[in-house]
Amino acid sequence: MKKYHFVFLCNKEGKNIRKTVFVEGDCIGYAFELAVKQVVSEVGNESMLLESFSLCSL
């Protein structure tokens, strides 16, 4: 499995929040889906942008 690093910029109640997520998955699509679900569960989905992502070699 590959490890991915995603950084999301979220806006909650007028405040910008940068959320960093590390996930594992066989493909980028599945890893992205897991990352989004994690961010939505923690911050909500009021406003969310993907700022960056990368393949990790941890």
GROMACS .gro file of C-alpha atoms in nm:
model
   58
    1MET     CA    1   0.000   0.000   0.000
    2LYS     CA    2   0.108   0.353  -0.072
    3LYS     CA    3   0.097   0.636   0.179
    4TYR     CA    4  -0.042   0.975   0.084
    5HIS     CA    5  -0.026   1.315   0.250
    6PHE     CA    6  -0.313   1.561   0.192
    7VAL     CA    7  -0.345   1.920   0.311
    8PHE     CA    8  -0.692   2.074   0.313
    9LEU     CA    9  -0.781   2.437   0.371
   10CYS     CA   10  -1.116   2.455   0.550
   11ASN     CA   11  -1.330   2.752   0.648
   12LYS     CA   12  -1.536   2.704   0.960
   13GLU     CA   13  -1.734   2.991   1.109
   14GLY     CA   14  -1.517   3.248   0.928
   15LYS     CA   15  -1.185   3.097   1.040
   16ASN     CA   16  -0.938   2.928   0.807
   17ILE     CA   17  -0.821   2.591   0.932
   18ARG     CA   18  -0.542   2.393   0.769
   19LYS     CA   19  -0.594   2.019   0.816
   20THR     CA   20  -0.320   1.767   0.738
   21VAL     CA   21  -0.413   1.402   0.679
   22PHE     CA   22  -0.199   1.094   0.617
   23VAL     CA   23  -0.376   0.792   0.467
   24GLU     CA   24  -0.287   0.461   0.307
   25GLY     CA   25  -0.445   0.320  -0.005
   26ASP     CA   26  -0.375   0.124  -0.320
   27CYS     CA   27  -0.477   0.413  -0.545
   28ILE     CA   28  -0.495   0.790  -0.516
   29GLY     CA   29  -0.873   0.798  -0.562
   30TYR     CA   30  -0.942   0.570  -0.268
   31ALA     CA   31  -0.687   0.751  -0.051
   32PHE     CA   32  -0.845   1.087  -0.138
   33GLU     CA   33  -1.190   0.955  -0.048
   34LEU     CA   34  -1.064   0.840   0.292
   35ALA     CA   35  -0.891   1.172   0.354
   36VAL     CA   36  -1.202   1.373   0.268
   37LYS     CA   37  -1.419   1.158   0.496
   38GLN     CA   38  -1.174   1.214   0.782
   39VAL     CA   39  -1.165   1.592   0.735
   40VAL     CA   40  -1.544   1.618   0.703
   41SER     CA   41  -1.591   1.417   1.023
   42GLU     CA   42  -1.351   1.645   1.213
   43VAL     CA   43  -1.418   1.989   1.063
   44GLY     CA   44  -1.741   1.962   0.866
   45ASN     CA   45  -1.795   2.045   0.503
   46GLU     CA   46  -1.890   2.411   0.515
   47SER     CA   47  -1.603   2.507   0.283
   48MET     CA   48  -1.311   2.281   0.202
   49LEU     CA   49  -1.033   2.304  -0.059
   50LEU     CA   50  -0.753   2.061  -0.135
   51GLU     CA   51  -0.435   2.266  -0.095
   52SER     CA   52  -0.179   1.996  -0.175
   53PHE     CA   53  -0.112   1.625  -0.182
   54SER     CA   54   0.191   1.403  -0.217
   55LEU     CA   55   0.300   1.041  -0.219
   56CYS     CA   56   0.494   0.969   0.100
   57SER     CA   57   0.793   0.745   0.135
   58LEU     CA   58   0.764   0.693   0.512
   0.00000   0.00000   0.00000
